[in-house]
Coordinates of C-alpha atoms in Angstrom, one line a residue:
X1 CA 18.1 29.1 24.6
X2 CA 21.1 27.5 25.9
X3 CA 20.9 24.2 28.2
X4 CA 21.4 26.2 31.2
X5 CA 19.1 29.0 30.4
X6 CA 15.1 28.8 31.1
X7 CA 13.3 32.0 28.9
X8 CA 11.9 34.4 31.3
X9 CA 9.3 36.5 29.3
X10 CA 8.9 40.1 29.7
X11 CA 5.1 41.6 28.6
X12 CA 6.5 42.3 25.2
X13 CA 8.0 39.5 24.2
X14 CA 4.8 37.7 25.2
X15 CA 2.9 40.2 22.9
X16 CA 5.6 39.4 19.9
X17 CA 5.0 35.7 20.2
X18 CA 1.2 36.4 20.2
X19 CA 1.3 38.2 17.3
X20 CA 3.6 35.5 15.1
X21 CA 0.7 33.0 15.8
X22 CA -1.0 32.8 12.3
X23 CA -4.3 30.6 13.8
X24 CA -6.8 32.3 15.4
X25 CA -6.5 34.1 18.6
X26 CA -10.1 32.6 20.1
X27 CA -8.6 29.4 19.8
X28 CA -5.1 30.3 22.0
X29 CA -8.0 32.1 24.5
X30 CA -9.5 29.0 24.7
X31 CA -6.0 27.0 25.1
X32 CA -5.5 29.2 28.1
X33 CA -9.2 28.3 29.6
X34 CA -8.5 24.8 29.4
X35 CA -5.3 24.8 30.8
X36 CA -6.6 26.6 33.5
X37 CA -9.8 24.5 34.4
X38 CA -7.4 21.8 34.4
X39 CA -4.8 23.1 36.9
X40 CA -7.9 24.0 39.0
X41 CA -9.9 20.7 39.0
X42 CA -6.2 19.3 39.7
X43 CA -4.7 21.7 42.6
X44 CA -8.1 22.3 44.1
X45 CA -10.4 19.3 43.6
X46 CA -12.8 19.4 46.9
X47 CA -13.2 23.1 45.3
X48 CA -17.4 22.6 43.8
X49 CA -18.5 26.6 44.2
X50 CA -16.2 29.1 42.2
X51 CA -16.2 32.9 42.2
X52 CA -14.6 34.3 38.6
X53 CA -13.2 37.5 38.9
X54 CA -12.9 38.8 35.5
X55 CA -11.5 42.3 34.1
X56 CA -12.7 43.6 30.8
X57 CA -9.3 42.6 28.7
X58 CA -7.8 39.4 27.8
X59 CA -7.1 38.0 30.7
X60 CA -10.7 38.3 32.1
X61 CA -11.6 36.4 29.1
X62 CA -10.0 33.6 30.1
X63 CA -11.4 33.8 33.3
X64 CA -14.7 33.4 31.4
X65 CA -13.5 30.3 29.3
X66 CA -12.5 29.0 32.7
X67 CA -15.9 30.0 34.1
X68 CA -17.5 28.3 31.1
X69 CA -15.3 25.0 31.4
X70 CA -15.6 24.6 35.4
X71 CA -19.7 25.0 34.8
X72 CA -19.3 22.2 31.8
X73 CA -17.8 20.1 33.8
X74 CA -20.4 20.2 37.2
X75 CA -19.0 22.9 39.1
X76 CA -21.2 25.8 40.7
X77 CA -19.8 28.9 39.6
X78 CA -20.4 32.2 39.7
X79 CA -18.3 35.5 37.3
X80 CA -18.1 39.0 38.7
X81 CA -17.1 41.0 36.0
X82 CA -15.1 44.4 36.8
X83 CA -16.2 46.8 34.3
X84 CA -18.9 47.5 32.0
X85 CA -20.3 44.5 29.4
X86 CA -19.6 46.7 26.7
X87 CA -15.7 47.5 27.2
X88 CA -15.7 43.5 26.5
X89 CA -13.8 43.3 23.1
X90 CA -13.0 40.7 20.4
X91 CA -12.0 37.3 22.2
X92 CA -13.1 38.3 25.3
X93 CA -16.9 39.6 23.9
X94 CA -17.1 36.3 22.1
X95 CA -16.3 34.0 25.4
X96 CA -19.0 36.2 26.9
X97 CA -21.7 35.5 24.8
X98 CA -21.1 31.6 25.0
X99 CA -21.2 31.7 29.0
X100 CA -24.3 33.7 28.7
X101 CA -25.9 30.8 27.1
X102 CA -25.3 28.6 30.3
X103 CA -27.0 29.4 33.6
X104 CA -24.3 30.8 35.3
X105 CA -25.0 34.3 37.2
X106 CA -22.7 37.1 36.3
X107 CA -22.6 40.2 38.4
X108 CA -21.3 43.5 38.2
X109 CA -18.4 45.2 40.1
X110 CA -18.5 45.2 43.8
X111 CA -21.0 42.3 43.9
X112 CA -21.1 39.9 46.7
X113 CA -20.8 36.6 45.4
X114 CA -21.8 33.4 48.2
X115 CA -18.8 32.7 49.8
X116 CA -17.1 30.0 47.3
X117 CA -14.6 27.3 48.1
X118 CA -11.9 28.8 45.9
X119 CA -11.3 32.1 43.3
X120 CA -10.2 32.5 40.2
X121 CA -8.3 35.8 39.6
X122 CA -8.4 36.9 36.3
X123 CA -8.5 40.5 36.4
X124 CA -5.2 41.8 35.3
X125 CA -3.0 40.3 32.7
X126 CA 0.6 40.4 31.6
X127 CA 0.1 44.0 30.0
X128 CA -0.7 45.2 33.4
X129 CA 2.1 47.7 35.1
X130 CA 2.3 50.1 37.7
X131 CA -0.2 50.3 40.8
X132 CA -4.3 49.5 40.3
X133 CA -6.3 51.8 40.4
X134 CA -9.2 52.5 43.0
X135 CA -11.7 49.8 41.8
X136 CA -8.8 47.9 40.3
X137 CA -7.4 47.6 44.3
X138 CA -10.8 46.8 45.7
X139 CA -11.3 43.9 43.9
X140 CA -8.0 42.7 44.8
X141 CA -8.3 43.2 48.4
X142 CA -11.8 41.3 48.2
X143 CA -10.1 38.6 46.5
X144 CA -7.3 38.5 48.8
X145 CA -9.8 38.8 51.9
X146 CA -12.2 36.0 50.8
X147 CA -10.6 33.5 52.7
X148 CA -10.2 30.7 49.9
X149 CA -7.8 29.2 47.6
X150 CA -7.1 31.5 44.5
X151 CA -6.1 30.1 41.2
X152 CA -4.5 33.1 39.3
X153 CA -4.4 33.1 35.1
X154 CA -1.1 33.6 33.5
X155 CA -0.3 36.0 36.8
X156 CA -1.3 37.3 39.7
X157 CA -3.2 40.9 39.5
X158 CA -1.3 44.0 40.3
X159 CA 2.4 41.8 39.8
X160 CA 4.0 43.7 36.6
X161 CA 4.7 40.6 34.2
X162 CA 8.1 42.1 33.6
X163 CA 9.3 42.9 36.3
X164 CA 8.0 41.4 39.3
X165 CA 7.2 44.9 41.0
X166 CA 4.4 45.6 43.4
X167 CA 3.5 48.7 43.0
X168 CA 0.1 48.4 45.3
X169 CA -2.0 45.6 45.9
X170 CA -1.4 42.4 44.5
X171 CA -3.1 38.8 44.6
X172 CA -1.8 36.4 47.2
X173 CA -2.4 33.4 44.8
X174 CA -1.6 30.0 45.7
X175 CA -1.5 28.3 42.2
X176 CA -1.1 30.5 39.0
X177 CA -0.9 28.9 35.3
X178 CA 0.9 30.7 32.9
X179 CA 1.4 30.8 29.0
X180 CA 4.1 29.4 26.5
X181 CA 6.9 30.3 29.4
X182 CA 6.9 31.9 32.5
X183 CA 7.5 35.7 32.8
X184 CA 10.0 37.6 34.8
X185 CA 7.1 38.5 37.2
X186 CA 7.2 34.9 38.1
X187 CA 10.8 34.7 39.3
X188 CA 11.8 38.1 40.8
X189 CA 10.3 39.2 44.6
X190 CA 8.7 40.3 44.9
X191 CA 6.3 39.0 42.4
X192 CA 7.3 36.0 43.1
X193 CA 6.1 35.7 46.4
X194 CA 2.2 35.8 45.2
X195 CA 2.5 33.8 42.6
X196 CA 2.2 30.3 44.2
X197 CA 3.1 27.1 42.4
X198 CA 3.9 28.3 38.8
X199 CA 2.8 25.3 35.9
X200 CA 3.7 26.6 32.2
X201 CA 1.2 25.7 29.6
X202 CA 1.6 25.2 25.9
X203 CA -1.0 26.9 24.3
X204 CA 0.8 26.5 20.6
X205 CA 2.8 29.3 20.1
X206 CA 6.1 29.1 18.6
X207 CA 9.3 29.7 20.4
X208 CA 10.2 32.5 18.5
X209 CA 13.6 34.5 18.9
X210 CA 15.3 34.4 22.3
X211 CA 14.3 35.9 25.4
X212 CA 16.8 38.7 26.8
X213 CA 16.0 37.6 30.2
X214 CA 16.4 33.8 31.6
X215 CA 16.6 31.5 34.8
X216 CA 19.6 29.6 35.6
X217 CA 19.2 25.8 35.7
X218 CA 21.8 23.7 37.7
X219 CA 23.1 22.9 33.7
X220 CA 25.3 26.0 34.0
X221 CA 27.7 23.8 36.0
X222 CA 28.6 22.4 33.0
X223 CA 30.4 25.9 31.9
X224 CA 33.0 25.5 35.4
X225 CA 35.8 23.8 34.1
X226 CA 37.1 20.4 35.9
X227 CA 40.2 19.3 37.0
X228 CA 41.8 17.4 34.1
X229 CA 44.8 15.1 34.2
X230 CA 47.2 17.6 32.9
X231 CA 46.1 20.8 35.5
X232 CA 48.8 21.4 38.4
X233 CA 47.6 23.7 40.7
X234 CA 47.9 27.2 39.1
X235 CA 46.2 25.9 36.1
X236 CA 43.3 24.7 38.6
X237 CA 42.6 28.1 39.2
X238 CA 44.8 30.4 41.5
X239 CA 42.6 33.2 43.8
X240 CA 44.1 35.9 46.1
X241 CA 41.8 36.6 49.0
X242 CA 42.1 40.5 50.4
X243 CA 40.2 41.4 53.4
X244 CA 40.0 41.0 57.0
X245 CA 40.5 43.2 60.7
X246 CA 39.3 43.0 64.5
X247 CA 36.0 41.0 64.9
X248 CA 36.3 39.8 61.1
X249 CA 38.7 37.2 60.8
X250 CA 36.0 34.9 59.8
X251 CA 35.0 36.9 56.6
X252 CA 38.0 36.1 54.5
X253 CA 38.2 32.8 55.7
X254 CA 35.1 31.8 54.8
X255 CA 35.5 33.3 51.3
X256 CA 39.0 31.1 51.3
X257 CA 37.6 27.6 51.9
X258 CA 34.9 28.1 49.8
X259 CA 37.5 29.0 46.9
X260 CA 39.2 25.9 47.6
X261 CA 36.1 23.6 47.7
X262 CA 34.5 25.2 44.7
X263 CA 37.8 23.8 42.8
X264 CA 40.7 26.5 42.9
X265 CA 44.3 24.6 43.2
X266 CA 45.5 27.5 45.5
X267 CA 44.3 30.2 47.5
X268 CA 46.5 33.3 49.1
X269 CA 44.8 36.0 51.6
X270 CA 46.6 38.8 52.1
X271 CA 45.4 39.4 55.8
X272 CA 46.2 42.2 58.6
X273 CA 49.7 41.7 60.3
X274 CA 48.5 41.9 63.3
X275 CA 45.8 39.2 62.7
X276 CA 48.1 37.1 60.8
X277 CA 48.7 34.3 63.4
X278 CA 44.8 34.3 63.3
X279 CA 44.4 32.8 60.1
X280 CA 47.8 30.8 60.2
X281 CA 46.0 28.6 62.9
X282 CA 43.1 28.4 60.6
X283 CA 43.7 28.3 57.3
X284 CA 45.5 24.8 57.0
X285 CA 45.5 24.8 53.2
X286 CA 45.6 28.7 52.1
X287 CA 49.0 31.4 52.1
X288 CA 48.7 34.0 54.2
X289 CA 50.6 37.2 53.0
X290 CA 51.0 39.6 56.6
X291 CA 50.1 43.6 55.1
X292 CA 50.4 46.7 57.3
X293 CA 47.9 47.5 59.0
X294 CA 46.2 49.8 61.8
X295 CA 45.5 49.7 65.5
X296 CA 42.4 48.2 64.9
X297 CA 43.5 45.7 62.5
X298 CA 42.2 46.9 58.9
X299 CA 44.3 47.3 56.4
X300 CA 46.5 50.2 55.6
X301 CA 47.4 51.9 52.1
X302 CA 51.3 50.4 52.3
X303 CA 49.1 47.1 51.8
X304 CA 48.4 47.7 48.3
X305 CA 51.8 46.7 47.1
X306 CA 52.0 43.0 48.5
X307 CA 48.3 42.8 47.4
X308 CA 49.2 43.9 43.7
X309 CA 52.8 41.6 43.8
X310 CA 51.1 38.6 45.4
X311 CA 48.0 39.6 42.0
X312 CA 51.1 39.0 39.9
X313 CA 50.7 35.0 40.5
X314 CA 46.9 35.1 40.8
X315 CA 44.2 34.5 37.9
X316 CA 41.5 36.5 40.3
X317 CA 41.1 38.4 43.0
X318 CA 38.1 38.6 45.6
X319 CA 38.3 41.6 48.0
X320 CA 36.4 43.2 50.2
X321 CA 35.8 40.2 53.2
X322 CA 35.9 41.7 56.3
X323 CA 38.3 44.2 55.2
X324 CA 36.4 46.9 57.7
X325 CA 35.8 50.4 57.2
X326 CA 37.8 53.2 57.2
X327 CA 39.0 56.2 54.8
X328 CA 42.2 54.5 54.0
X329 CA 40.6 51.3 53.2
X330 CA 38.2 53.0 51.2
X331 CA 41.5 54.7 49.5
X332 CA 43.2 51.1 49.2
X333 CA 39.7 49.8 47.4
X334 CA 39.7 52.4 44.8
X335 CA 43.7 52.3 44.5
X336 CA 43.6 48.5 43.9
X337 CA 40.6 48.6 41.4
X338 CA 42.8 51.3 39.1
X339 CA 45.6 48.9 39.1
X340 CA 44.5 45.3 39.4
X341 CA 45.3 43.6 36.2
X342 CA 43.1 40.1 36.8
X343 CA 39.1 39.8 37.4
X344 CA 37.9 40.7 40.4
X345 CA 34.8 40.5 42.6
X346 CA 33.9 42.9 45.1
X347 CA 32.2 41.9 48.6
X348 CA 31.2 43.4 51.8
X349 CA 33.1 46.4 52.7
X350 CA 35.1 46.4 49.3
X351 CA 31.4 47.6 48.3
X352 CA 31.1 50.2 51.0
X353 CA 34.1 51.7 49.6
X354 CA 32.2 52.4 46.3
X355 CA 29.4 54.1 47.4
X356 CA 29.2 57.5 45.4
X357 CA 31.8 56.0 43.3
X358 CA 30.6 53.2 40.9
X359 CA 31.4 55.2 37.8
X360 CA 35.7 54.6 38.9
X361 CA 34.9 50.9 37.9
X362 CA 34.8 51.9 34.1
X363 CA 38.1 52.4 34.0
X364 CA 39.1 48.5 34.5
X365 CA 39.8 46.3 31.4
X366 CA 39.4 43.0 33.4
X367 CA 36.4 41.7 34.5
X368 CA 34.6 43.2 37.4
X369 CA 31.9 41.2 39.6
X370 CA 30.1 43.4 42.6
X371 CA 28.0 41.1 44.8
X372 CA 25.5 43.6 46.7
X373 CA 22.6 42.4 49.3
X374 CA 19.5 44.7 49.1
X375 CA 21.2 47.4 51.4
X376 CA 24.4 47.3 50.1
X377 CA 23.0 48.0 46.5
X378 CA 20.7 50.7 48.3
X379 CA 24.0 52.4 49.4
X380 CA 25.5 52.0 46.1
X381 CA 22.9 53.5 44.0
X382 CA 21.4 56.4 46.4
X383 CA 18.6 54.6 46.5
X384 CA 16.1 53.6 50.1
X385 CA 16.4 49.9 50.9
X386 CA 12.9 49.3 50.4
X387 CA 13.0 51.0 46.5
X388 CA 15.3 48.2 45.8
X389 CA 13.4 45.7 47.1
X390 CA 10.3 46.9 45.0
X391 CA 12.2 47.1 42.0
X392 CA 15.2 44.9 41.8
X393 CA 15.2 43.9 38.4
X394 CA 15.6 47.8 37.8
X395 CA 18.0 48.4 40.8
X396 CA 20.4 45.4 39.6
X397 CA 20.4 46.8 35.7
X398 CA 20.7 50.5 37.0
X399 CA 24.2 49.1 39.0
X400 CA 25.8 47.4 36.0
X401 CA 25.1 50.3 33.8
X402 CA 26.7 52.5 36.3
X403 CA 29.7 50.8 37.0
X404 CA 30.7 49.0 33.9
X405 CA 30.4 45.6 35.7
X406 CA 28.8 43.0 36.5
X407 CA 26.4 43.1 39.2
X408 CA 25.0 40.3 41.7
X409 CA 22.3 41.1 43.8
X410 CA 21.4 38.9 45.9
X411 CA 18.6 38.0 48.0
X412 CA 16.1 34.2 47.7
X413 CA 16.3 35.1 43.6
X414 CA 19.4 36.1 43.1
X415 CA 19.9 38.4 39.9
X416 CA 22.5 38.8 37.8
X417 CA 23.2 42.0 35.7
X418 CA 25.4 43.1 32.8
X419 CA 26.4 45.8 31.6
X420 CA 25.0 46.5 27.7
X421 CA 22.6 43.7 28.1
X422 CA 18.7 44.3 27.8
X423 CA 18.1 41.5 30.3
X424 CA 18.9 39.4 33.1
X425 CA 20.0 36.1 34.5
X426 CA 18.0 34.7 37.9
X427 CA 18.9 31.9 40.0
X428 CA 15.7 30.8 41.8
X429 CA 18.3 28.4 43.5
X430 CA 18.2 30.0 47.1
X431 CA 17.3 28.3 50.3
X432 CA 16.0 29.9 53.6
X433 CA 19.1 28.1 54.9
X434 CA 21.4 30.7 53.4
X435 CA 19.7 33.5 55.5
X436 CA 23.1 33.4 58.0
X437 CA 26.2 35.6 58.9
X438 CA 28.8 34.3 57.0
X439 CA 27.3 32.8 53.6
X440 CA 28.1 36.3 51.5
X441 CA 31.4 35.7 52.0
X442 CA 31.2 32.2 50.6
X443 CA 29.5 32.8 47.7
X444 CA 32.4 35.8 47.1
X445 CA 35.0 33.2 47.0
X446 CA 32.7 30.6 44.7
X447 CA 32.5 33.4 42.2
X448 CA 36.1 34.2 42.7
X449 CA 37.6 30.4 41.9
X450 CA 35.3 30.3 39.0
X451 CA 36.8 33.6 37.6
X452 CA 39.9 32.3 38.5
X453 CA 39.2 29.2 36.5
X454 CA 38.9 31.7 33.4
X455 CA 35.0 32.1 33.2
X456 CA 33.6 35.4 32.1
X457 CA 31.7 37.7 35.2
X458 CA 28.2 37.1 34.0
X459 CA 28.8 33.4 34.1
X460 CA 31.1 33.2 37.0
X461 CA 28.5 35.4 39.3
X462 CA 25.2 32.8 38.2
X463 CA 27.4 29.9 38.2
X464 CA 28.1 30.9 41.9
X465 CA 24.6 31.6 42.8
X466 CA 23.6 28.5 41.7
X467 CA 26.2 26.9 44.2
X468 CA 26.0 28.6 47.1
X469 CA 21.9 27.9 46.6
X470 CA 22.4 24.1 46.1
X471 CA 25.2 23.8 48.9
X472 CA 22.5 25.7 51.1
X473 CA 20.1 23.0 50.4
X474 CA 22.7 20.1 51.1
X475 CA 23.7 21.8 54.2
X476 CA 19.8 22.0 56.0
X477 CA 19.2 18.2 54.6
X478 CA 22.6 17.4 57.0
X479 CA 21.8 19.9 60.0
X480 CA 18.3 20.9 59.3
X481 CA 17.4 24.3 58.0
X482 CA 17.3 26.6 60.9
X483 CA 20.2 25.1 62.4
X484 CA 22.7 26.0 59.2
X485 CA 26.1 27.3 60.1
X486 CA 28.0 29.4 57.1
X487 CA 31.4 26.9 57.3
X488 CA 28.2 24.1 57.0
X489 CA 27.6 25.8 53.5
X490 CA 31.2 26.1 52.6
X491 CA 31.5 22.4 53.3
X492 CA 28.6 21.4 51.0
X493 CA 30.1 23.3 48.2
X494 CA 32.3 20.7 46.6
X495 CA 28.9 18.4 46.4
X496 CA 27.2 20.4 44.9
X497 CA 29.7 21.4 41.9
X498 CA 30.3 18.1 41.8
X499 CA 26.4 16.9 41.5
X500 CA 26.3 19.4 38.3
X501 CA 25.4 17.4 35.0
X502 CA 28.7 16.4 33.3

């Protein structure tokens, strides 16, 4: 893959690159044990007494590899095996019969093991999906309710590998070693969230063709272009702001500066009349354009034709910001979308103003990025909030597909989605910092400068992820993490383009 891009494995692709190996699979089984007794003899080594849990399949032959090797090497261990000896096949039989050889008890399901210093969870592998079943969730809850460290092979049980869904229970692991690269089970919540610390071991496969799915590394700074010598500051990258009414001034503003300190050369925001000597006093270095507007502020449809002439100087647009919510700004939304020549990416109430609609963005020939939290998204697609939460890999691809555009969900892994792509892009860049009014807005105008500054949605919107994570992190290093203000974020965005490899 490219510099910036980290493959992210779905359970197929994992299959594929098993099945190119040409050596023998015992021997990758064993890889896998060893790099498993080894992460546990290193993450947990006051650990002497071991519980195995092992499922019938490949994974719970591994467990008994690890079993085998933990024993070998002077631990006490013990191997509940879920299921019946004789559903043990190939690799798995074969790493049964050498642990049989040792004096290691093995018990059935539902067996009370003594009470061990730490587990090993190797019931489910990457092939599992959907929710355990009833023994399936027992053993899981035992696990989870043993009250030791757990040490999960290649994932967590009851996480789907390729997607990161929980459909029912699921291991609460605190260390889990994976194969030849991690899976998208690994980086999307809420997978994520049991997996632990994630090491990646080579077990010898070879890398095979590319994954359709990938994490974004900090390298993808490289793709923003710099200032140069010869750039004035249209060239820099010119953004138009649109949002704004009573009790939102902030929004826009936010999204503003941030434009400006992720690298655009000049910013307009066509704001509220009414408001207008609002963001005169604040906004020292943007243009603010005065549109008509209500009693309450918002923005009325006689807006849209400043908003389209000012668009006339712009390379990008970002709108939605505190725009507020009304029929007629819905109608100014979906009039501006049919006619806006130049990218754009849609925020805040710019998305409410889609909901029941996404299909109207297929009409645009310029670049469309829609930056959705997990309710916003929810709205969007018809869905419940906590459907989208449970499945945001599918959520985010369902949104793209939709509307024709690209889609940004965001959230502590943020995803990005495109339309007539297979797969994903994931920022795992996110800090608990971010979790503040205000830092939406910011990453709307990031992802706006860098579309301005000519980069395509997909990598505009993960580019801009990877900022607004990064700034997040240089902001609670300067003002600790639950003290972070948005404008503290906005401030530490400059940095952190600016600490991207060159």
């Amino acid at each position: 893959m490219s510099g910036w891009r980290e493959a992210l494995l779905t359970a197929e692709e994992m299959r594929a690159a098993e099945a190119r190996y040409a050596g023998s699979t015992l021997e990758l089984m064993e890889r896998a044990g060893v790099a498993c007794a080894e992460v546990a003899r290193r993450d947990f080594e006051a650990a002497e007494t071991w519980v195995v849990h092992c499922g019938t399949g490949a994974n719970g032959g591994d467990g008994l590899v690890v079993a085998r090797l933990l024993h070998e090497g002077g631990k006490q261990v013990e191997v509940i095996l879920h299921g019946a000896q004789e559903r043990l096949g190939g690799d798995a039989a074969a790493n049964f019969e050498r642990l049989r050889s040792l004096p290691v008890p093995v018990h059935g399901k539902g067996a009370a093991a003594a009470a061990p210093d730490a587990i090993v969870d190797a019931l489910f592998g990457t092939g599992f999906h959907g929710e355990p079943r009833t023994e399936g969730a027992r053993a899981i809850d035992a696990i989870n309710e043993a009250g030791c460290p757990v040490l999960a092979v290649d994932l967590p049980s009851g996480v789907d590998a390729s997607t990161g869904a929980v459909a029912g229970s699921a291991v609460r692991a605190d260390s889990t070693v994976t194969f030849h690269r991690r899976k998208l089970g690994h980086a999307i919540a809420p997978g994520r969230f049991y997996a632990g610390a994630v090491t990646v071991a080579d077990i010898g496969l070879s890398p095979g063709a590319e994954s359709a799915n990938a994490a974004v590394t900090t390298e993808i700074l490289t793709q923003v272009p710099r200032r140069a010598e010869q750039d004035h500051k249209y060239s820099a990258g010119a953004l138009l702001v649109v949002g704004g009414s009573q009790g939102l001034t902030g929004a826009p503003s936010l999204s503003a500066e941030s434009a400006l300190r992720a690298g655009a050369g000049i910013v307009w925001a066509c704001v509220p009349a009414s408001l207008n000597v609002v963001f005169e006093q604040r906004l020292l270095e943007v243009m603010t354009i005065p549109c008509p507007d209500d009693d309450r502020g918002r923005l009325r449809a006689g807006a849209a034709e400043p908003v389209l002439a000012a668009a006339e100087r712009a390379g990008a647009v970002a709108l939605g910001p505190g725009l507020g919510r009304s029929e007629e700004t819905r109608a100014l939304v979906l009039h501006l979308l049919e006619r806006l020549p130049v990218p754009v990416v849609v925020d805040a109430d710019g998305l409410w103003a889609l909901a029941g609609g996404l299909e109207t963005l297929k009409g645009r020939t310029a670049p469309t990025v829609l930056t959705p939290h997990t309710g916003e998204l929810a709205r969007l697609l018809g869905w419940n909030p906590e459907a989208v939460d449970g499945r945001r890999h599918a959520a985010a691809m369902e949104a793209a597909e939709a509307a024709g555009a690209v889609v940004l969900l965001k959230g502590p892994d943020t995803i990005v989605a495109t339309p007539g792509l297979s797969g994903v892009l994931v920022s795992e860049h996110g800090s608990p910092a971010l979790a503040t009014a205000g830092t939406g807005d910011a990453l709307c105008g990031t992802i706006g400068a860098f579309l301005a500054k000519g980069l395509d949605g997909t990598t505009a919107a993960a580019a801009g992820a990877v900022v607004g994570g990064v700034a997040g992190r240089i902001a609670a290093e300067r003002h600790g993490q639950d003290g972070v203000l948005a404008r503290d974020v906005v401030e530490a965005v400059a940095l952190a383009v600016s600490r991207a490899p060159r």
